[in-house]
Tab-separated table of C-alpha atoms and ligand atoms in Angstrom:
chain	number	residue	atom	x	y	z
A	183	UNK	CA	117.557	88.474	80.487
A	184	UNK	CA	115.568	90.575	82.842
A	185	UNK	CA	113.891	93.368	81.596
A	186	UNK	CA	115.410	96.746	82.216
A	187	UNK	CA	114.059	98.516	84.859
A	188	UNK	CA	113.844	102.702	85.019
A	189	UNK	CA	112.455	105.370	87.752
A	190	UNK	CA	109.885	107.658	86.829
A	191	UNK	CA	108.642	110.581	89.000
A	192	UNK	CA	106.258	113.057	88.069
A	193	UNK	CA	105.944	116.354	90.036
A	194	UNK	CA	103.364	119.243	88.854
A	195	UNK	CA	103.143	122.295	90.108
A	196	UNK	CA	100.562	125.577	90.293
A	197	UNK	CA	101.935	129.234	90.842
A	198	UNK	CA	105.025	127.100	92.226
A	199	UNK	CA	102.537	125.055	95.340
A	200	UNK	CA	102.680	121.412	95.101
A	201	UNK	CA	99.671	119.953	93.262
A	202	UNK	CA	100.647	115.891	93.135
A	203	UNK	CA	103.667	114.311	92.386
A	204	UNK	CA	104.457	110.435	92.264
A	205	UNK	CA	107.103	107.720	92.175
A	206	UNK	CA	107.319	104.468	90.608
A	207	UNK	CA	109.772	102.209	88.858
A	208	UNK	CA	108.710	100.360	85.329
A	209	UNK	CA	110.002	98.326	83.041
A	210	UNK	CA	111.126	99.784	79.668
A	211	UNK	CA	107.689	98.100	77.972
A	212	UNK	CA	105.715	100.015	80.469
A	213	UNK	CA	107.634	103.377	80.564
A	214	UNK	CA	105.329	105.414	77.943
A	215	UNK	CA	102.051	103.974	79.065
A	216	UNK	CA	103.192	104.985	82.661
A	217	UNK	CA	104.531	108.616	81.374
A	218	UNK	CA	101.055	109.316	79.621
A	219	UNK	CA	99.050	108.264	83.059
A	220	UNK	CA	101.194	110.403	85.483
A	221	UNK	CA	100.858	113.062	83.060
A	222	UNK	CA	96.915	113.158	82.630
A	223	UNK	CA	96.975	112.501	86.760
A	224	UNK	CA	98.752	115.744	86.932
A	225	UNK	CA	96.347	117.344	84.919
A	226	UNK	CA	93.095	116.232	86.248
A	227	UNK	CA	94.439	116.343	89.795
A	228	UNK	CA	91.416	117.971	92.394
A	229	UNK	CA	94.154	120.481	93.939
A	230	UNK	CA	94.826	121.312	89.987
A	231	UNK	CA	94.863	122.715	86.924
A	232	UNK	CA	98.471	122.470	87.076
A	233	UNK	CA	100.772	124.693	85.027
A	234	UNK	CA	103.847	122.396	85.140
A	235	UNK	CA	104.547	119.324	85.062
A	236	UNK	CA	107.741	117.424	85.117
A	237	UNK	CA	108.931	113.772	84.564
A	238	UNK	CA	111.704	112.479	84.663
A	239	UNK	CA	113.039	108.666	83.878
A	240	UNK	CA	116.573	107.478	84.948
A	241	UNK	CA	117.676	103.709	84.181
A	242	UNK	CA	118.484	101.945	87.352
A	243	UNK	CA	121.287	100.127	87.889
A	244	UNK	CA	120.645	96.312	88.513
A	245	UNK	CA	123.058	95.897	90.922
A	246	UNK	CA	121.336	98.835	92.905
A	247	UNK	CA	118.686	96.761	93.393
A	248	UNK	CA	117.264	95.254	96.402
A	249	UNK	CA	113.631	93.360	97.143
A	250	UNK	CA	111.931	93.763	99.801
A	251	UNK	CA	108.136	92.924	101.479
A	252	UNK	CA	105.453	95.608	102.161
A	253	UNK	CA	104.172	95.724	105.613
A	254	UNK	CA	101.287	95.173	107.584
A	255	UNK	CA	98.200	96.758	107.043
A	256	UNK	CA	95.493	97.298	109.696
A	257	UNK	CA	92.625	99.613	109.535
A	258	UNK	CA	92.622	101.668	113.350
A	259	UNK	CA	88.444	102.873	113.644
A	260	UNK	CA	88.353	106.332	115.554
A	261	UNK	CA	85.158	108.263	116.625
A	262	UNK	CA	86.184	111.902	115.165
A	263	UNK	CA	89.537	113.421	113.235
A	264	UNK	CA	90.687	114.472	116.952
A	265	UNK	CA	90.149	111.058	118.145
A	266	UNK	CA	92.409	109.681	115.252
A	267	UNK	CA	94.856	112.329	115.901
A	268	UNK	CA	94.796	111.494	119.800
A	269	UNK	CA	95.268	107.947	118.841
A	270	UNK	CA	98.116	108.507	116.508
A	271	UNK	CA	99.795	110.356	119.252
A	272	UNK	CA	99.786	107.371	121.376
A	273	UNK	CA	101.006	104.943	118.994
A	274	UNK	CA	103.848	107.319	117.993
A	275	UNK	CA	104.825	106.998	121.286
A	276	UNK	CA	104.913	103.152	121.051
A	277	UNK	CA	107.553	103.871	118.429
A	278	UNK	CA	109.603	105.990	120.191
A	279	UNK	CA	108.325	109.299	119.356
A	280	UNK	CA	108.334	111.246	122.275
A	281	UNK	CA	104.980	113.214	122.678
A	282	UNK	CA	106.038	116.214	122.463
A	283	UNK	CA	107.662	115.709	118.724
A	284	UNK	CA	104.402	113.809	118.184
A	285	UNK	CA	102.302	116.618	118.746
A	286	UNK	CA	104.353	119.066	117.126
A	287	UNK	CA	104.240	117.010	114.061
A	288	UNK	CA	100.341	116.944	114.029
A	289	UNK	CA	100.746	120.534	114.506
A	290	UNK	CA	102.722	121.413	111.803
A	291	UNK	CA	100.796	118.775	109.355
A	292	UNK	CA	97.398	120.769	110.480
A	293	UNK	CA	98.845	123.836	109.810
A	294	UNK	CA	100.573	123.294	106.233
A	295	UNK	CA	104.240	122.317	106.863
A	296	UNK	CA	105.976	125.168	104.146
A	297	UNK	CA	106.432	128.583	104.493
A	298	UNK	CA	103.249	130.436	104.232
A	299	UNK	CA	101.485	127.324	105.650
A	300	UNK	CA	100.686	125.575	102.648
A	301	UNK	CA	101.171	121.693	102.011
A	302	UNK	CA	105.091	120.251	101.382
A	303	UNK	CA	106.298	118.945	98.331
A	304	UNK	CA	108.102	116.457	100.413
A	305	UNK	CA	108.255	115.136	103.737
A	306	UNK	CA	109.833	116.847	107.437
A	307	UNK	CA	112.156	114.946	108.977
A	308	UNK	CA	111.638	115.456	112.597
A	309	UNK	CA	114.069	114.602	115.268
A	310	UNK	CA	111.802	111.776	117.535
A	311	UNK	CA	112.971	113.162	120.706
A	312	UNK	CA	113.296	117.104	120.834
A	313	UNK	CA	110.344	117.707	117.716
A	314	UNK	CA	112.783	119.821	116.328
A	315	UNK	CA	112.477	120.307	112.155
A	316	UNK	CA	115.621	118.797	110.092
A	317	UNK	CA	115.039	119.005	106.314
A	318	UNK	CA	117.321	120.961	104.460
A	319	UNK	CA	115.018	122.940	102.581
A	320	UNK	CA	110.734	123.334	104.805
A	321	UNK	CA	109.389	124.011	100.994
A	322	UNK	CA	110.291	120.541	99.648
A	323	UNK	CA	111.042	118.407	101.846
A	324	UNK	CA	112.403	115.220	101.695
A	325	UNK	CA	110.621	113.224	98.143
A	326	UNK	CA	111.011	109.372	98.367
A	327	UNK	CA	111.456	107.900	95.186
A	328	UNK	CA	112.849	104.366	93.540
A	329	UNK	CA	110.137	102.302	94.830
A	330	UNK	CA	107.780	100.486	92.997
A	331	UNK	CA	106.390	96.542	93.176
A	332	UNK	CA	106.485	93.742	90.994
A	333	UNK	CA	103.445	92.857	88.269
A	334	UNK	CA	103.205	89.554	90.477
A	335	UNK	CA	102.898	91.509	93.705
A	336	UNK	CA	100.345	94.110	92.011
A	337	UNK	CA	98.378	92.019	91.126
A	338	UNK	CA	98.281	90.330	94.794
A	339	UNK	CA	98.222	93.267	96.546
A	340	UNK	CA	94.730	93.785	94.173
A	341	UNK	CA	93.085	90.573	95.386
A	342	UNK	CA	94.467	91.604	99.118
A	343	UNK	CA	92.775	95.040	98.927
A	344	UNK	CA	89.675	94.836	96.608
A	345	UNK	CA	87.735	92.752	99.698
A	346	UNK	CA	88.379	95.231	102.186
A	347	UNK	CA	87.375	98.345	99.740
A	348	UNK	CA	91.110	99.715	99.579
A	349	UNK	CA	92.252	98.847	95.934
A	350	UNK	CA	92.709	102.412	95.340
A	351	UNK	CA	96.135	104.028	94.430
A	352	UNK	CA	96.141	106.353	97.622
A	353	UNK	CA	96.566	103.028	99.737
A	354	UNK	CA	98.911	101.218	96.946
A	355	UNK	CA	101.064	103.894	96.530
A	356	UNK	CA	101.113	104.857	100.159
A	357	UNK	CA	101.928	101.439	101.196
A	358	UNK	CA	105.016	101.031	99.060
A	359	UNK	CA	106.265	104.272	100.186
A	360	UNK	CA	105.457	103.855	103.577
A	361	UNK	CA	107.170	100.532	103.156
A	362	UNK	CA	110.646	101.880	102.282
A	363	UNK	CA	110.999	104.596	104.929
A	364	UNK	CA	109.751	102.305	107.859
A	365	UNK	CA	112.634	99.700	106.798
A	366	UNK	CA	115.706	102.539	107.536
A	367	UNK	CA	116.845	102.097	110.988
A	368	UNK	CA	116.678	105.647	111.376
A	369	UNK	CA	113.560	106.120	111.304
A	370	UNK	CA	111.405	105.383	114.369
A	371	UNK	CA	107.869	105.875	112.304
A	372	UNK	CA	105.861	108.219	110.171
A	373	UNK	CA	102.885	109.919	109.858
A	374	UNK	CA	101.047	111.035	106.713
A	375	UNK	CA	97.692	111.978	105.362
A	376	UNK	CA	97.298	113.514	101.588
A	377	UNK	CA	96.682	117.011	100.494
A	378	UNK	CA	94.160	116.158	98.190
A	379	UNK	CA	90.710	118.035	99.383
A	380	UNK	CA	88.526	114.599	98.952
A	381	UNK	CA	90.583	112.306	100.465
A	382	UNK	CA	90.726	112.247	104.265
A	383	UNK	CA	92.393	108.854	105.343
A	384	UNK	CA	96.077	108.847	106.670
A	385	UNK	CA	98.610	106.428	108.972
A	386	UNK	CA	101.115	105.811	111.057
A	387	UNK	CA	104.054	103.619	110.231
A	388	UNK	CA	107.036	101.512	111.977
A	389	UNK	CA	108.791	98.815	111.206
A	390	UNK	CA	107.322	97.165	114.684
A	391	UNK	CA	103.497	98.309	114.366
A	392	UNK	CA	103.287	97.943	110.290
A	393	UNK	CA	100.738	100.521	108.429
A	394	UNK	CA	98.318	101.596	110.471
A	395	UNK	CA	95.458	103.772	108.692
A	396	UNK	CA	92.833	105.635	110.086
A	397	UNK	CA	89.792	106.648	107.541
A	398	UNK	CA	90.047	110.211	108.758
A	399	UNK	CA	92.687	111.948	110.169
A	400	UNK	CA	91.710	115.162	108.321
A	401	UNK	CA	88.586	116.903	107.692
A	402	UNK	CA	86.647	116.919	104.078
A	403	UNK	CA	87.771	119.570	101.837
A	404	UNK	CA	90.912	120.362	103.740
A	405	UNK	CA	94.153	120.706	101.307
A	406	UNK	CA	97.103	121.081	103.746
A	407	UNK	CA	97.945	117.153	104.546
A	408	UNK	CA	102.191	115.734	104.378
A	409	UNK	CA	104.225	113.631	105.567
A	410	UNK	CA	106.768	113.399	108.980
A	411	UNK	CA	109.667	111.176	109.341
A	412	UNK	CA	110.204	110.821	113.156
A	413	UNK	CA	114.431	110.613	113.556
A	414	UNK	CA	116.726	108.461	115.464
A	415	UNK	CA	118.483	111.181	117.740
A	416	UNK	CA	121.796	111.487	116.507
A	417	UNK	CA	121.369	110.070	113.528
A	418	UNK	CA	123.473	110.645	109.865
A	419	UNK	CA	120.769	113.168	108.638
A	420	UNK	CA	122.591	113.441	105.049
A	421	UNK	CA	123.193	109.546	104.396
A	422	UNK	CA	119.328	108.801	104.954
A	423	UNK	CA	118.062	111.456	103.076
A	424	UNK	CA	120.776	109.643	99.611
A	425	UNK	CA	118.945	106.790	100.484
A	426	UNK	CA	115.591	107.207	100.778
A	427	UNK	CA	115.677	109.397	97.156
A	428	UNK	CA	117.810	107.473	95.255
A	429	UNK	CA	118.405	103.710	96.548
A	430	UNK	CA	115.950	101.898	94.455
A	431	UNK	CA	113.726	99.316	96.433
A	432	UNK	CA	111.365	96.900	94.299
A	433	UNK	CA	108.886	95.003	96.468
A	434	UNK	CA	108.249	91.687	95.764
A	435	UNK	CA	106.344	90.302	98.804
A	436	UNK	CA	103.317	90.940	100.371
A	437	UNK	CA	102.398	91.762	103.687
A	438	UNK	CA	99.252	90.838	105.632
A	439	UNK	CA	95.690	92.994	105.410
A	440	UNK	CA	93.759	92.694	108.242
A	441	UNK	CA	90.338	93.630	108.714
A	442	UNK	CA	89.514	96.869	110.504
A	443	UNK	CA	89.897	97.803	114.183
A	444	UNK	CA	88.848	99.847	117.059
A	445	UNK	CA	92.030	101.511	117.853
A	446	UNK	CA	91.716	101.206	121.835
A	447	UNK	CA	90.845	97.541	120.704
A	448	UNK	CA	94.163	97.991	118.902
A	449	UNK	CA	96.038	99.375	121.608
A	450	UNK	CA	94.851	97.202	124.237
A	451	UNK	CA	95.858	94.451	122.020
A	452	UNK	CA	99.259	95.500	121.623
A	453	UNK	CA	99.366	94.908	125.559
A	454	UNK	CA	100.029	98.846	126.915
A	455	UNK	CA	96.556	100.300	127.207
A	456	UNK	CA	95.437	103.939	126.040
A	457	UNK	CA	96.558	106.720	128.242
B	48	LIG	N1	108.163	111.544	99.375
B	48	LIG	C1	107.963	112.290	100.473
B	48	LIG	N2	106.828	112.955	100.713
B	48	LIG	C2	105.860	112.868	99.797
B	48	LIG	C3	105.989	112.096	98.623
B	48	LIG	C4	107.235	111.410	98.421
B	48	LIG	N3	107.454	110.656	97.364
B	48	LIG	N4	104.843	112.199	97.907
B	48	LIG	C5	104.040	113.011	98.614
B	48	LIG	N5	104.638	113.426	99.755
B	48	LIG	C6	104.095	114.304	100.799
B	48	LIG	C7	103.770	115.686	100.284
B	48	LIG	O1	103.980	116.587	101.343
B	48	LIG	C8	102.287	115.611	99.996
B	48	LIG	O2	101.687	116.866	100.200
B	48	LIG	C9	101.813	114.635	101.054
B	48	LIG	O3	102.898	113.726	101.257
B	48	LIG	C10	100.576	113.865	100.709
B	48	LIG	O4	100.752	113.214	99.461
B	48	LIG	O5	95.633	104.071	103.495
B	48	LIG	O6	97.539	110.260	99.127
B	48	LIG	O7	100.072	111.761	97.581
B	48	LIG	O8	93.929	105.189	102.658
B	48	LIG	O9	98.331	113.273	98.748
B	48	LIG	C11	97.457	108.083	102.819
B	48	LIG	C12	96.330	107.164	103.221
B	48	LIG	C13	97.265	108.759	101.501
B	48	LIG	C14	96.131	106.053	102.245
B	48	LIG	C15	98.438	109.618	101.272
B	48	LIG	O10	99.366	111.299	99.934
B	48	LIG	C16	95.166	105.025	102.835
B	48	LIG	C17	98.375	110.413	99.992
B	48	LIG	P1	99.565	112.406	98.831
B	49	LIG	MG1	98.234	114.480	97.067
């Protein structure tokens, strides 16, 4: 028999603002050595000390299970942080994002996304057409959890990334989330880059254009970074938020890395040419 598989999420917290928080889903032999890692994370985290932390394990149900393969990943080269931005604009429009929700989003990601202008503990979900904001609660967001990858694929995705200088768990962990919300056919794409002050690389995701990261898409030192879901218009807000928190999605294939990019290169390539 398989071995048992559980979710574990860790979330800590200073003076109640999001320090770090993350997602992944073990097998019972792993489950304490993973507990003791996401709790010293929390604790060393550069937007720490925090001064709670929280995990919590749940047992998933096999037959809740489905597989699934990580996408594309292509490193976009951009001259500044606005250039990235600009070109992230433009490809969110590939995806259906209309530029004015594209914008907005960038906007709001610059700015810090919660009340008070500090960084979410979740994700917006932004309607792709009007840019209007749709999570229940601007504080925390939408969190995606239930995803993890098999010990086969990890150690794949390794020899993938290690050549191109990304074996890092930013881009690992990134990718597997980015992975599950880019497979809902609500969602036309999203855009992320991380809170944490020394890490400045984000992306852009759709199921079409696969995970497209730029190096820096925020400046050094900056700690308001997040995450936007762009919408389908119209679509069942409450149904996709159940599933991308608790339907649990293991991958078990890998995508392809490709070696980095100019984005106008990029864009050129994909046969539209930058505006
Ligand atoms: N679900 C939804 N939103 C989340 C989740 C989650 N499970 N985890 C984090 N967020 C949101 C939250 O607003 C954080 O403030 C923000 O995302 C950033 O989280 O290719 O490290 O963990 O080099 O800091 C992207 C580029 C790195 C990786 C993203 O995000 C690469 C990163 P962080
Ligand atoms: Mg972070």
């Amino acid at each position: 028999m398989k071995e048992q598989l559980y979710s574990i999420r860790m979330h800590a917290s200073a003076s109640s603002e999001h320090v770090s928080g993350a997602e992944s889903l073990v097998g019972v032999g792993s489950l304490d050595v993973t507990a003791a890692n996401l709790v010293r994370r929390a604790l060393q985290h550069p937007r720490g000390p925090a001064d709670q932390v929280r995990v919590s394990i749940d047992l998933i149900e096999p037959a809740s299970l489905t597989y699934g393969s990580l996408p594309a990943l292509r490193t976009l080269e951009a001259d500044s942080v606005a250039d990235a931005r600009q070109a992230a604009a433009v490809l969110l429009e590939q995806g259906g994002v209309t530029r004015t929700a594209a914008v907005a989003a960038i906007q709001w990601l610059a700015d810090g996304a919660a009340p008070g202008g500090v960084s979410m503990r979740g994700a917006m979900l932004i309607d792709s057409q009007s840019g209007q904001r749709l999570e229940p609660d601007p504080a925390r967001g939408v969190r995606v959890s239930r995803i993890g990858l098999t010990d086969e694929l990890a150690e794949q995705l390794t020899e993938q990334l290690a050549p191109l200088g990304l074996d890092n768990a930013h881009v690992r962990e990134a990718l597997v989330l980015a992975g599950k919300v880019a497979r809902h056919p609500d969602v036309m794409a999203e855009l992320c880059w991380s809170d944490d002050p020394d890490y400045t690389a984000g992306y852009l995701c759709s199921r079409r254009l696969g995970y497209l990261r730029f190096p820096k898409l925020k400046p050094p030192g900056e700690t308001r970074g997040g995450r936007a879901f762009f919408l389908r218009t119209g679509c069942h807000r409450e149904a996709l938020i159940t599933w991308l928190e608790s339907s649990p999605l293991l991958f078990n294939q890998a995508g392809e890395c490709y070696p980095p990019v100019s984005w106008r290169d990029y864009v050129t390539e994909l046969g539209t040419g930058a505006d």
